PDB file of C-alpha atoms and ligand atoms in Angstrom:
ATOM      1  CA  UNK M   1       5.154  -5.093 -21.003  1.00 86.00           C
ATOM      2  CA  UNK M   2       1.867  -5.841 -19.205  1.00 94.00           C
ATOM      3  CA  UNK M   3      -0.143  -6.912 -22.244  1.00 95.00           C
ATOM      4  CA  UNK M   4      -1.994 -10.137 -21.408  1.00 95.00           C
ATOM      5  CA  UNK M   5      -0.571 -10.236 -17.875  1.00 97.00           C
ATOM      6  CA  UNK M   6      -2.764 -11.238 -14.944  1.00 98.00           C
ATOM      7  CA  UNK M   7      -2.933  -8.573 -12.239  1.00 98.00           C
ATOM      8  CA  UNK M   8      -4.699  -8.815  -8.857  1.00 98.00           C
ATOM      9  CA  UNK M   9      -5.241  -5.809  -6.590  1.00 99.00           C
ATOM     10  CA  UNK M  10      -6.829  -5.644  -3.125  1.00 98.00           C
ATOM     11  CA  UNK M  11      -8.783  -2.706  -1.709  1.00 98.00           C
ATOM     12  CA  UNK M  12      -9.333  -1.501  -5.264  1.00 98.00           C
ATOM     13  CA  UNK M  13     -12.945  -0.373  -5.037  1.00 98.00           C
ATOM     14  CA  UNK M  14     -11.621   3.196  -5.223  1.00 98.00           C
ATOM     15  CA  UNK M  15      -8.598   5.368  -4.533  1.00 98.00           C
ATOM     16  CA  UNK M  16      -5.051   4.206  -5.240  1.00 98.00           C
ATOM     17  CA  UNK M  17      -6.022   0.592  -6.012  1.00 98.00           C
ATOM     18  CA  UNK M  18      -8.529   1.664  -8.629  1.00 98.00           C
ATOM     19  CA  UNK M  19      -6.036   4.068 -10.218  1.00 98.00           C
ATOM     20  CA  UNK M  20      -3.463   1.284 -10.465  1.00 98.00           C
ATOM     21  CA  UNK M  21      -6.073  -1.077 -11.959  1.00 98.00           C
ATOM     22  CA  UNK M  22      -6.955   1.507 -14.602  1.00 98.00           C
ATOM     23  CA  UNK M  23      -3.317   1.957 -15.555  1.00 98.00           C
ATOM     24  CA  UNK M  24      -2.702  -1.786 -15.884  1.00 98.00           C
ATOM     25  CA  UNK M  25      -5.871  -2.130 -17.987  1.00 98.00           C
ATOM     26  CA  UNK M  26      -4.741   0.715 -20.253  1.00 98.00           C
ATOM     27  CA  UNK M  27      -1.561  -1.288 -20.910  1.00 97.00           C
ATOM     28  CA  UNK M  28      -3.528  -4.351 -22.015  1.00 97.00           C
ATOM     29  CA  UNK M  29      -3.416  -6.368 -18.790  1.00 98.00           C
ATOM     30  CA  UNK M  30      -6.259  -8.502 -17.386  1.00 98.00           C
ATOM     31  CA  UNK M  31      -7.119  -7.179 -13.955  1.00 98.00           C
ATOM     32  CA  UNK M  32      -8.932  -8.702 -10.987  1.00 98.00           C
ATOM     33  CA  UNK M  33      -9.878  -6.209  -8.283  1.00 98.00           C
ATOM     34  CA  UNK M  34     -11.187  -6.955  -4.827  1.00 98.00           C
ATOM     35  CA  UNK M  35     -12.539  -5.014  -1.889  1.00 98.00           C
ATOM     36  CA  UNK M  36     -14.418  -5.646   1.333  1.00 98.00           C
ATOM     37  CA  UNK M  37     -17.122  -3.370  -0.090  1.00 98.00           C
ATOM     38  CA  UNK M  38     -18.917  -5.577  -2.641  1.00 98.00           C
ATOM     39  CA  UNK M  39     -21.175  -2.896  -4.091  1.00 98.00           C
ATOM     40  CA  UNK M  40     -18.264  -0.512  -4.634  1.00 98.00           C
ATOM     41  CA  UNK M  41     -15.937  -3.052  -6.204  1.00 98.00           C
ATOM     42  CA  UNK M  42     -18.629  -4.371  -8.549  1.00 98.00           C
ATOM     43  CA  UNK M  43     -19.490  -0.846  -9.684  1.00 98.00           C
ATOM     44  CA  UNK M  44     -15.822   0.021 -10.210  1.00 98.00           C
ATOM     45  CA  UNK M  45     -15.094  -3.201 -12.088  1.00 98.00           C
ATOM     46  CA  UNK M  46     -18.032  -2.558 -14.427  1.00 98.00           C
ATOM     47  CA  UNK M  47     -16.818   1.005 -15.033  1.00 98.00           C
ATOM     48  CA  UNK M  48     -13.196   0.159 -15.811  1.00 98.00           C
ATOM     49  CA  UNK M  49     -13.449  -3.341 -17.317  1.00 98.00           C
ATOM     50  CA  UNK M  50     -11.939  -5.410 -14.510  1.00 98.00           C
ATOM     51  CA  UNK M  51     -13.254  -8.548 -12.775  1.00 98.00           C
ATOM     52  CA  UNK M  52     -14.668  -7.969  -9.288  1.00 98.00           C
ATOM     53  CA  UNK M  53     -14.242 -10.048  -6.151  1.00 98.00           C
ATOM     54  CA  UNK M  54     -15.314  -9.505  -2.585  1.00 98.00           C
ATOM     55  CA  UNK M  55     -12.383 -10.068  -0.253  1.00 98.00           C
ATOM     56  CA  UNK M  56     -11.747  -9.095   3.349  1.00 98.00           C
ATOM     57  CA  UNK M  57      -7.951  -9.123   3.427  1.00 98.00           C
ATOM     58  CA  UNK M  58      -7.924  -9.754   7.163  1.00 98.00           C
ATOM     59  CA  UNK M  59      -8.904 -13.347   6.345  1.00 98.00           C
ATOM     60  CA  UNK M  60      -6.296 -15.728   4.918  1.00 98.00           C
ATOM     61  CA  UNK M  61      -9.084 -17.866   3.489  1.00 98.00           C
ATOM     62  CA  UNK M  62     -10.566 -14.893   1.654  1.00 98.00           C
ATOM     63  CA  UNK M  63      -7.185 -13.830   0.220  1.00 98.00           C
ATOM     64  CA  UNK M  64      -6.509 -17.359  -1.008  1.00 98.00           C
ATOM     65  CA  UNK M  65      -9.977 -17.491  -2.576  1.00 98.00           C
ATOM     66  CA  UNK M  66      -9.382 -14.103  -4.267  1.00 98.00           C
ATOM     67  CA  UNK M  67      -6.094 -15.303  -5.758  1.00 98.00           C
ATOM     68  CA  UNK M  68      -7.719 -18.549  -6.937  1.00 98.00           C
ATOM     69  CA  UNK M  69     -10.602 -16.573  -8.471  1.00 98.00           C
ATOM     70  CA  UNK M  70      -8.234 -14.137 -10.193  1.00 98.00           C
ATOM     71  CA  UNK M  71      -6.233 -17.050 -11.603  1.00 98.00           C
ATOM     72  CA  UNK M  72      -9.377 -18.837 -12.824  1.00 98.00           C
ATOM     73  CA  UNK M  73     -10.459 -15.640 -14.585  1.00 98.00           C
ATOM     74  CA  UNK M  74      -7.162 -14.313 -15.931  1.00 98.00           C
ATOM     75  CA  UNK M  75      -4.477 -16.998 -15.574  1.00 97.00           C
ATOM     76  CA  UNK M  76      -1.598 -17.247 -13.079  1.00 97.00           C
ATOM     77  CA  UNK M  77      -1.071 -13.938 -11.288  1.00 98.00           C
ATOM     78  CA  UNK M  78       1.912 -11.986 -12.624  1.00 98.00           C
ATOM     79  CA  UNK M  79       1.530  -8.908 -10.428  1.00 98.00           C
ATOM     80  CA  UNK M  80      -0.147  -8.814  -7.015  1.00 98.00           C
ATOM     81  CA  UNK M  81      -0.818  -5.456  -5.391  1.00 99.00           C
ATOM     82  CA  UNK M  82      -1.466  -5.586  -1.658  1.00 99.00           C
ATOM     83  CA  UNK M  83      -3.165  -2.233  -1.420  1.00 98.00           C
ATOM     84  CA  UNK M  84      -6.063  -2.460   1.067  1.00 98.00           C
ATOM     85  CA  UNK M  85      -5.269  -0.476   4.195  1.00 98.00           C
ATOM     86  CA  UNK M  86      -6.897   1.193   7.154  1.00 97.00           C
ATOM     87  CA  UNK M  87      -5.950   3.858   9.655  1.00 95.00           C
ATOM     88  CA  UNK M  88      -7.324   4.771  13.053  1.00 93.00           C
ATOM     89  CA  UNK M  89      -6.442   7.873  15.047  1.00 90.00           C
ATOM     90  CA  UNK M  90      -5.233   7.690  18.625  1.00 90.00           C
ATOM     91  CA  UNK M  91      -7.908   8.453  21.190  1.00 85.00           C
ATOM     92  CA  UNK M  92      -8.284  12.263  21.340  1.00 79.00           C
ATOM     93  CA  UNK M  93      -6.212  13.699  24.162  1.00 77.00           C
ATOM     94  CA  UNK M  94      -4.899  10.234  24.904  1.00 79.00           C
ATOM     95  CA  UNK M  95      -1.471   8.666  24.710  1.00 89.00           C
ATOM     96  CA  UNK M  96       0.654   6.689  22.262  1.00 91.00           C
ATOM     97  CA  UNK M  97      -0.977   3.349  23.115  1.00 92.00           C
ATOM     98  CA  UNK M  98      -4.430   4.837  23.615  1.00 88.00           C
ATOM     99  CA  UNK M  99      -6.147   3.329  20.565  1.00 92.00           C
ATOM    100  CA  UNK M 100      -8.408   0.371  21.269  1.00 94.00           C
ATOM    101  CA  UNK M 101      -7.043  -3.157  20.965  1.00 95.00           C
ATOM    102  CA  UNK M 102      -9.602  -3.704  18.212  1.00 95.00           C
ATOM    103  CA  UNK M 103      -8.175  -0.848  16.121  1.00 96.00           C
ATOM    104  CA  UNK M 104      -4.606  -2.099  16.631  1.00 97.00           C
ATOM    105  CA  UNK M 105      -5.593  -5.675  15.757  1.00 98.00           C
ATOM    106  CA  UNK M 106      -7.502  -4.634  12.626  1.00 98.00           C
ATOM    107  CA  UNK M 107      -4.571  -2.470  11.505  1.00 98.00           C
ATOM    108  CA  UNK M 108      -2.205  -5.391  12.037  1.00 98.00           C
ATOM    109  CA  UNK M 109      -4.398  -7.804  10.067  1.00 98.00           C
ATOM    110  CA  UNK M 110      -5.226  -5.468   7.195  1.00 98.00           C
ATOM    111  CA  UNK M 111      -1.969  -3.503   6.872  1.00 98.00           C
ATOM    112  CA  UNK M 112       0.468  -6.357   7.515  1.00 98.00           C
ATOM    113  CA  UNK M 113      -0.912  -9.912   7.658  1.00 98.00           C
ATOM    114  CA  UNK M 114      -2.814  -9.498   4.378  1.00 98.00           C
ATOM    115  CA  UNK M 115       0.546  -9.323   2.565  1.00 98.00           C
ATOM    116  CA  UNK M 116       1.850 -12.316   4.508  1.00 98.00           C
ATOM    117  CA  UNK M 117      -1.241 -14.317   3.492  1.00 98.00           C
ATOM    118  CA  UNK M 118      -1.027 -13.284  -0.171  1.00 98.00           C
ATOM    119  CA  UNK M 119       2.677 -14.012  -0.453  1.00 98.00           C
ATOM    120  CA  UNK M 120       2.123 -17.408   1.169  1.00 98.00           C
ATOM    121  CA  UNK M 121      -0.416 -18.187  -1.559  1.00 98.00           C
ATOM    122  CA  UNK M 122       1.747 -16.872  -4.423  1.00 98.00           C
ATOM    123  CA  UNK M 123       5.449 -17.394  -3.782  1.00 98.00           C
ATOM    124  CA  UNK M 124       5.607 -21.222  -4.009  1.00 97.00           C
ATOM    125  CA  UNK M 125       3.931 -21.124  -7.452  1.00 97.00           C
ATOM    126  CA  UNK M 126       6.106 -18.237  -8.632  1.00 97.00           C
ATOM    127  CA  UNK M 127       9.277 -20.064  -7.593  1.00 96.00           C
ATOM    128  CA  UNK M 128       8.258 -23.046  -9.728  1.00 94.00           C
ATOM    129  CA  UNK M 129       7.499 -20.985 -12.841  1.00 93.00           C
ATOM    130  CA  UNK M 130       9.694 -21.986 -15.742  1.00 82.00           C
ATOM    131  CA  UNK M 131       9.628 -18.647 -17.550  1.00 81.00           C
ATOM    132  CA  UNK M 132      12.735 -16.533 -18.057  1.00 83.00           C
ATOM    133  CA  UNK M 133      13.147 -13.262 -16.160  1.00 88.00           C
ATOM    134  CA  UNK M 134      10.640 -12.019 -13.610  1.00 93.00           C
ATOM    135  CA  UNK M 135       8.647 -14.880 -12.061  1.00 95.00           C
ATOM    136  CA  UNK M 136       6.244 -12.641 -10.167  1.00 97.00           C
ATOM    137  CA  UNK M 137       5.899  -9.133  -8.860  1.00 98.00           C
ATOM    138  CA  UNK M 138       4.551  -8.306  -5.396  1.00 98.00           C
ATOM    139  CA  UNK M 139       3.642  -4.699  -4.645  1.00 98.00           C
ATOM    140  CA  UNK M 140       2.895  -3.528  -1.109  1.00 98.00           C
ATOM    141  CA  UNK M 141       1.192  -0.166  -0.755  1.00 98.00           C
ATOM    142  CA  UNK M 142       2.611   0.907   2.605  1.00 98.00           C
ATOM    143  CA  UNK M 143       2.950   4.638   3.290  1.00 98.00           C
ATOM    144  CA  UNK M 144       5.428   7.389   4.138  1.00 98.00           C
ATOM    145  CA  UNK M 145       4.183   6.514   7.634  1.00 97.00           C
ATOM    146  CA  UNK M 146       6.121   3.264   7.210  1.00 98.00           C
ATOM    147  CA  UNK M 147       9.388   5.207   6.975  1.00 98.00           C
ATOM    148  CA  UNK M 148       8.558   8.190   9.185  1.00 97.00           C
ATOM    149  CA  UNK M 149       5.827   8.650  11.811  1.00 94.00           C
ATOM    150  CA  UNK M 150       2.181   9.578  11.244  1.00 92.00           C
ATOM    151  CA  UNK M 151       1.579  11.752  14.257  1.00 91.00           C
ATOM    152  CA  UNK M 152      -1.575  10.910  16.187  1.00 90.00           C
ATOM    153  CA  UNK M 153      -1.849   7.361  14.886  1.00 93.00           C
ATOM    154  CA  UNK M 154       0.290   4.854  16.731  1.00 95.00           C
ATOM    155  CA  UNK M 155      -1.397   1.877  15.070  1.00 96.00           C
ATOM    156  CA  UNK M 156      -0.932   3.273  11.538  1.00 97.00           C
ATOM    157  CA  UNK M 157       2.700   4.251  12.144  1.00 97.00           C
ATOM    158  CA  UNK M 158       3.560   0.891  13.681  1.00 98.00           C
ATOM    159  CA  UNK M 159       1.782  -1.354  11.188  1.00 98.00           C
ATOM    160  CA  UNK M 160       2.976   0.594   8.136  1.00 98.00           C
ATOM    161  CA  UNK M 161       6.558   0.264   9.442  1.00 98.00           C
ATOM    162  CA  UNK M 162       5.887  -3.480   9.657  1.00 98.00           C
ATOM    163  CA  UNK M 163       4.523  -3.468   6.102  1.00 99.00           C
ATOM    164  CA  UNK M 164       7.771  -1.867   4.884  1.00 98.00           C
ATOM    165  CA  UNK M 165       9.753  -4.412   6.910  1.00 98.00           C
ATOM    166  CA  UNK M 166       7.921  -7.335   5.327  1.00 99.00           C
ATOM    167  CA  UNK M 167       8.347  -5.879   1.838  1.00 98.00           C
ATOM    168  CA  UNK M 168      12.095  -5.531   2.440  1.00 98.00           C
ATOM    169  CA  UNK M 169      12.312  -9.044   3.808  1.00 98.00           C
ATOM    170  CA  UNK M 170      10.494 -10.557   0.827  1.00 98.00           C
ATOM    171  CA  UNK M 171      12.672  -8.598  -1.600  1.00 98.00           C
ATOM    172  CA  UNK M 172      15.824  -9.873   0.108  1.00 98.00           C
ATOM    173  CA  UNK M 173      14.756 -13.496   0.473  1.00 98.00           C
ATOM    174  CA  UNK M 174      13.346 -13.877  -3.052  1.00 97.00           C
ATOM    175  CA  UNK M 175      15.647 -11.758  -5.201  1.00 96.00           C
ATOM    176  CA  UNK M 176      17.490 -14.891  -6.277  1.00 95.00           C
ATOM    177  CA  UNK M 177      14.152 -16.530  -7.199  1.00 96.00           C
ATOM    178  CA  UNK M 178      13.371 -13.833  -9.772  1.00 96.00           C
ATOM    179  CA  UNK M 179      10.589 -12.340  -7.645  1.00 98.00           C
ATOM    180  CA  UNK M 180      10.412  -8.549  -7.655  1.00 98.00           C
ATOM    181  CA  UNK M 181       9.010  -6.569  -4.736  1.00 98.00           C
ATOM    182  CA  UNK M 182       8.042  -2.903  -4.721  1.00 98.00           C
ATOM    183  CA  UNK M 183       7.049  -0.898  -1.658  1.00 98.00           C
ATOM    184  CA  UNK M 184       4.946   2.200  -2.284  1.00 98.00           C
ATOM    185  CA  UNK M 185       5.286   4.946   0.342  1.00 98.00           C
ATOM    186  CA  UNK M 186       3.235   8.017  -0.509  1.00 98.00           C
ATOM    187  CA  UNK M 187       2.477  10.936   1.767  1.00 96.00           C
ATOM    188  CA  UNK M 188      -1.033  12.387   1.364  1.00 95.00           C
ATOM    189  CA  UNK M 189      -3.159  11.311  -1.596  1.00 97.00           C
ATOM    190  CA  UNK M 190      -6.668  12.514  -2.452  1.00 97.00           C
ATOM    191  CA  UNK M 191      -8.786   9.435  -1.679  1.00 97.00           C
ATOM    192  CA  UNK M 192     -11.520   8.436   0.744  1.00 95.00           C
ATOM    193  CA  UNK M 193      -8.849   7.907   3.381  1.00 94.00           C
ATOM    194  CA  UNK M 194      -7.984  11.606   3.463  1.00 93.00           C
ATOM    195  CA  UNK M 195     -11.538  12.879   3.038  1.00 92.00           C
ATOM    196  CA  UNK M 196     -12.220  15.703   5.481  1.00 86.00           C
ATOM    197  CA  UNK M 197      -8.554  16.549   5.809  1.00 87.00           C
ATOM    198  CA  UNK M 198      -7.352  20.060   4.952  1.00 88.00           C
ATOM    199  CA  UNK M 199      -5.791  19.675   1.514  1.00 90.00           C
ATOM    200  CA  UNK M 200      -2.137  20.680   1.152  1.00 92.00           C
ATOM    201  CA  UNK M 201      -2.154  22.329  -2.252  1.00 94.00           C
ATOM    202  CA  UNK M 202       1.471  23.314  -2.697  1.00 94.00           C
ATOM    203  CA  UNK M 203       4.982  22.238  -1.917  1.00 95.00           C
ATOM    204  CA  UNK M 204       6.766  18.900  -1.888  1.00 94.00           C
ATOM    205  CA  UNK M 205       4.224  17.412   0.529  1.00 93.00           C
ATOM    206  CA  UNK M 206       1.143  18.438  -1.413  1.00 95.00           C
ATOM    207  CA  UNK M 207      -1.743  16.039  -1.861  1.00 95.00           C
ATOM    208  CA  UNK M 208      -1.345  13.919  -4.972  1.00 97.00           C
ATOM    209  CA  UNK M 209      -3.977  12.324  -7.169  1.00 98.00           C
ATOM    210  CA  UNK M 210      -4.296   8.534  -6.926  1.00 98.00           C
ATOM    211  CA  UNK M 211      -3.211   8.349 -10.580  1.00 98.00           C
ATOM    212  CA  UNK M 212       0.108  10.041  -9.641  1.00 98.00           C
ATOM    213  CA  UNK M 213       0.805   7.134  -7.278  1.00 98.00           C
ATOM    214  CA  UNK M 214       0.048   4.652 -10.069  1.00 98.00           C
ATOM    215  CA  UNK M 215       2.416   6.567 -12.376  1.00 98.00           C
ATOM    216  CA  UNK M 216       5.160   6.390  -9.734  1.00 98.00           C
ATOM    217  CA  UNK M 217       4.721   2.631  -9.404  1.00 98.00           C
ATOM    218  CA  UNK M 218       5.024   2.130 -13.150  1.00 98.00           C
ATOM    219  CA  UNK M 219       8.134   4.350 -13.283  1.00 98.00           C
ATOM    220  CA  UNK M 220       9.732   2.414 -10.415  1.00 98.00           C
ATOM    221  CA  UNK M 221       9.009  -0.925 -12.106  1.00 97.00           C
ATOM    222  CA  UNK M 222      10.630   0.398 -15.272  1.00 97.00           C
ATOM    223  CA  UNK M 223      13.725   1.447 -13.301  1.00 97.00           C
ATOM    224  CA  UNK M 224      13.651  -1.784 -11.282  1.00 96.00           C
ATOM    225  CA  UNK M 225      13.415   0.133  -7.984  1.00 98.00           C
ATOM    226  CA  UNK M 226      12.160  -1.344  -4.716  1.00 98.00           C
ATOM    227  CA  UNK M 227      11.106   1.846  -2.970  1.00 98.00           C
ATOM    228  CA  UNK M 228       8.387   3.851  -4.689  1.00 98.00           C
ATOM    229  CA  UNK M 229       8.240   7.460  -3.473  1.00 98.00           C
ATOM    230  CA  UNK M 230       5.500   9.452  -5.194  1.00 98.00           C
ATOM    231  CA  UNK M 231       6.593  12.412  -3.002  1.00 97.00           C
ATOM    232  CA  UNK M 232      10.374  12.391  -3.674  1.00 97.00           C
ATOM    233  CA  UNK M 233      11.013  14.627  -0.633  1.00 97.00           C
ATOM    234  CA  UNK M 234      10.325  11.603   1.599  1.00 97.00           C
ATOM    235  CA  UNK M 235      13.746  10.270   0.588  1.00 97.00           C
ATOM    236  CA  UNK M 236      15.377  13.431   2.015  1.00 97.00           C
ATOM    237  CA  UNK M 237      13.423  13.124   5.272  1.00 97.00           C
ATOM    238  CA  UNK M 238      14.281   9.427   5.527  1.00 97.00           C
ATOM    239  CA  UNK M 239      17.986  10.091   4.953  1.00 98.00           C
ATOM    240  CA  UNK M 240      17.923  12.890   7.534  1.00 97.00           C
ATOM    241  CA  UNK M 241      16.250  10.537  10.035  1.00 98.00           C
ATOM    242  CA  UNK M 242      18.948   7.881   9.490  1.00 98.00           C
ATOM    243  CA  UNK M 243      21.695  10.482   9.817  1.00 98.00           C
ATOM    244  CA  UNK M 244      20.377  11.985  13.059  1.00 98.00           C
ATOM    245  CA  UNK M 245      17.541  10.065  14.785  1.00 98.00           C
ATOM    246  CA  UNK M 246      17.413  12.411  17.778  1.00 98.00           C
ATOM    247  CA  UNK M 247      17.002  15.446  15.583  1.00 97.00           C
ATOM    248  CA  UNK M 248      14.223  13.605  13.719  1.00 97.00           C
ATOM    249  CA  UNK M 249      12.379  12.779  16.947  1.00 97.00           C
ATOM    250  CA  UNK M 250      12.746  16.376  18.116  1.00 97.00           C
ATOM    251  CA  UNK M 251      11.348  17.672  14.839  1.00 95.00           C
ATOM    252  CA  UNK M 252       8.408  15.249  14.841  1.00 94.00           C
ATOM    253  CA  UNK M 253       7.623  16.043  18.481  1.00 94.00           C
ATOM    254  CA  UNK M 254       7.457  19.712  17.549  1.00 93.00           C
ATOM    255  CA  UNK M 255       5.186  18.829  14.624  1.00 89.00           C
ATOM    256  CA  UNK M 256       2.885  16.817  16.922  1.00 90.00           C
ATOM    257  CA  UNK M 257       2.634  19.777  19.267  1.00 89.00           C
ATOM    258  CA  UNK M 258       1.987  22.389  16.612  1.00 87.00           C
ATOM    259  CA  UNK M 259       0.126  20.540  13.853  1.00 79.00           C
ATOM    260  CA  UNK M 260      -3.229  21.792  12.669  1.00 67.00           C
ATOM    261  CA  UNK M 261      -5.447  18.857  13.657  1.00 67.00           C
ATOM    262  CA  UNK M 262      -7.187  19.232  10.285  1.00 58.00           C
ATOM    263  CA  UNK M 263      -4.032  17.685   8.871  1.00 59.00           C
ATOM    264  CA  UNK M 264      -4.655  14.430  10.655  1.00 61.00           C
ATOM    265  CA  UNK M 265      -6.115  12.379   7.860  1.00 55.00           C
ATOM    266  CA  UNK M 266      -7.279   9.137   9.342  1.00 51.00           C
ATOM    267  CA  UNK M 267     -10.945   8.537   9.923  1.00 39.00           C
TER     268      UNK M 267
HETATM  269  N1  NAD W   1      -4.591   8.330   0.857  1.00 61.14           N
HETATM  270  C1  NAD W   1      -3.413   8.535   1.402  1.00 61.14           C
HETATM  271  O1  NAD W   1      -3.050   9.678   1.757  1.00 61.14           O
HETATM  272  C2  NAD W   1      -2.453   7.400   1.593  1.00 61.14           C
HETATM  273  C3  NAD W   1      -1.116   7.704   1.868  1.00 61.14           C
HETATM  274  C4  NAD W   1      -0.226   6.657   2.047  1.00 61.14           C
HETATM  275  C5  NAD W   1      -0.640   5.356   1.935  1.00 61.14           C
HETATM  276  N2  NAD W   1      -1.950   5.085   1.673  1.00 61.14           N
HETATM  277  C6  NAD W   1      -2.344   3.678   1.583  1.00 61.14           C
HETATM  278  O2  NAD W   1      -2.906   3.439   0.308  1.00 61.14           O
HETATM  279  C7  NAD W   1      -3.744   2.282   0.375  1.00 61.14           C
HETATM  280  C8  NAD W   1      -5.041   2.567  -0.362  1.00 61.14           C
HETATM  281  O3  NAD W   1      -5.765   3.564   0.337  1.00 61.14           O
HETATM  282  P1  NAD W   1      -6.512   4.776  -0.396  1.00 61.14           P
HETATM  283  O4  NAD W   1      -5.819   6.008  -0.024  1.00 61.14           O
HETATM  284  O5  NAD W   1      -6.729   4.451  -1.829  1.00 61.14           O
HETATM  285  O6  NAD W   1      -7.877   4.804   0.422  1.00 61.14           O
HETATM  286  P2  NAD W   1      -9.330   4.243   0.072  1.00 61.14           P
HETATM  287  O7  NAD W   1     -10.067   4.323   1.353  1.00 61.14           O
HETATM  288  O8  NAD W   1      -9.865   4.901  -1.136  1.00 61.14           O
HETATM  289  O9  NAD W   1      -9.058   2.722  -0.326  1.00 61.14           O
HETATM  290  C9  NAD W   1      -8.905   1.696   0.601  1.00 61.14           C
HETATM  291  C10 NAD W   1      -9.820   0.561   0.198  1.00 61.14           C
HETATM  292  O10 NAD W   1      -9.554  -0.539   1.068  1.00 61.14           O
HETATM  293  C11 NAD W   1     -10.795  -1.160   1.336  1.00 61.14           C
HETATM  294  N3  NAD W   1     -10.701  -1.951   2.553  1.00 61.14           N
HETATM  295  C12 NAD W   1     -10.749  -1.548   3.846  1.00 61.14           C
HETATM  296  N4  NAD W   1     -10.666  -2.599   4.666  1.00 61.14           N
HETATM  297  C13 NAD W   1     -10.553  -3.695   3.883  1.00 61.14           C
HETATM  298  C14 NAD W   1     -10.442  -5.071   4.138  1.00 61.14           C
HETATM  299  N5  NAD W   1     -10.448  -5.556   5.384  1.00 61.14           N
HETATM  300  N6  NAD W   1     -10.346  -5.924   3.087  1.00 61.14           N
HETATM  301  C15 NAD W   1     -10.376  -5.450   1.825  1.00 61.14           C
HETATM  302  N7  NAD W   1     -10.489  -4.154   1.511  1.00 61.14           N
HETATM  303  C16 NAD W   1     -10.574  -3.284   2.532  1.00 61.14           C
HETATM  304  C17 NAD W   1     -11.800  -0.027   1.436  1.00 61.14           C
HETATM  305  O11 NAD W   1     -13.136  -0.476   1.242  1.00 61.14           O
HETATM  306  C18 NAD W   1     -11.297   0.913   0.339  1.00 61.14           C
HETATM  307  O12 NAD W   1     -11.985   0.711  -0.885  1.00 61.14           O
HETATM  308  C19 NAD W   1      -3.910   1.969   1.863  1.00 61.14           C
HETATM  309  O13 NAD W   1      -3.062   0.887   2.199  1.00 61.14           O
HETATM  310  C20 NAD W   1      -3.431   3.248   2.540  1.00 61.14           C
HETATM  311  O14 NAD W   1      -2.936   3.015   3.837  1.00 61.14           O
HETATM  312  C21 NAD W   1      -2.856   6.082   1.490  1.00 61.14           C
END
C-alpha cells in the first residue's frame, strides 16, 4: 500500500516519529524526517535510510521548506505526520495557569500551529490531485491528554485538546475531498519525553514501545479509523467522561491529589 509513497514526518529524530518512519520504510515508502535537533535527525536518517531535514515546527516558513524539500526528494507528499510535540509541567506547588507564558506559547506553536501550517501547505495541492481514492493523509500525533487531562500540565492538556480539535475539524471539512485524517492519542510511551518517569509495567495503562504506536497507526489506517488509540482503555475513559463529566472531574481531582509525582512525565 505504501510502496513508492512519499512520507514526511516531523519530530522524527527519535521516539514515536522514528518508529513510524521505520515502519513506512519497511513497507517500501520513501521517507523524509525532520527535527529541530539536526545532529539527531541526521544520525537517525543515516541509520534507517530516510532523508533528513532540520525543521523547527514552530515556524511556518520552516514547515513549508520541509514539505518542499521532502517533495523535491521523494515526490508529492502522500502522508504527512505532524508528530513533533513538547510538554512543560506546571510550576511546582503552583496553580492551573502557573506555567510561564513562554511555555504556553511554545506548546501552542509546536503542538497546534505546526499542524495548521503543514495543512495549509498541503491541502490545496491534495485537493487538486487527479488520482482516484485517497488524495492525501494527514496524521496528527496528539495524546490521550487531548481527550482526558494530563494532571500537572495545563499547557499540555490544553494544547493537546486543541490538536484533537483541529484534527477533527480537518477530517470533517475535507472528507469529501478524499483527504484522510488520523489522530493518534497514546497514553505513556517509552521515549525521551517520558525519560525519568516511573515506568508503568502492567495493566491497560502500561508504557508502550514507540513501535506499538506505529503499529496502531497502521492498523487504524487499514480500518479507515480517525481515532488511533494504542491504549484501547482510553476509549472507555473517554466514553465515561462524556457520560458523566462531573464524575470524571471528581476522579481526576482525586488522581491529582494522590498521584505519585514520579508519574508526571513531562520534562
Ligand atoms: N511519550 C509519550 O508518552 C507520549 C504520549 C502521548 C503523546 N506523545 C506525543 O508523541 C509525539 C512524539 O513524542 P515522543 O514521545 O516520541 O518524544 P521524543 O521527545 O522522543 O520526540 C519528540 C521530538 O520532537 C522534537 N522537537 C521538539 N521541539 C521541536 C520543534 N520545535 N520542531 C521540531 N521538532 C521538535 C524533539 O527534538 C524530539 O526529537 C509528541 O507530540 C508527544 O506529545 C507522547
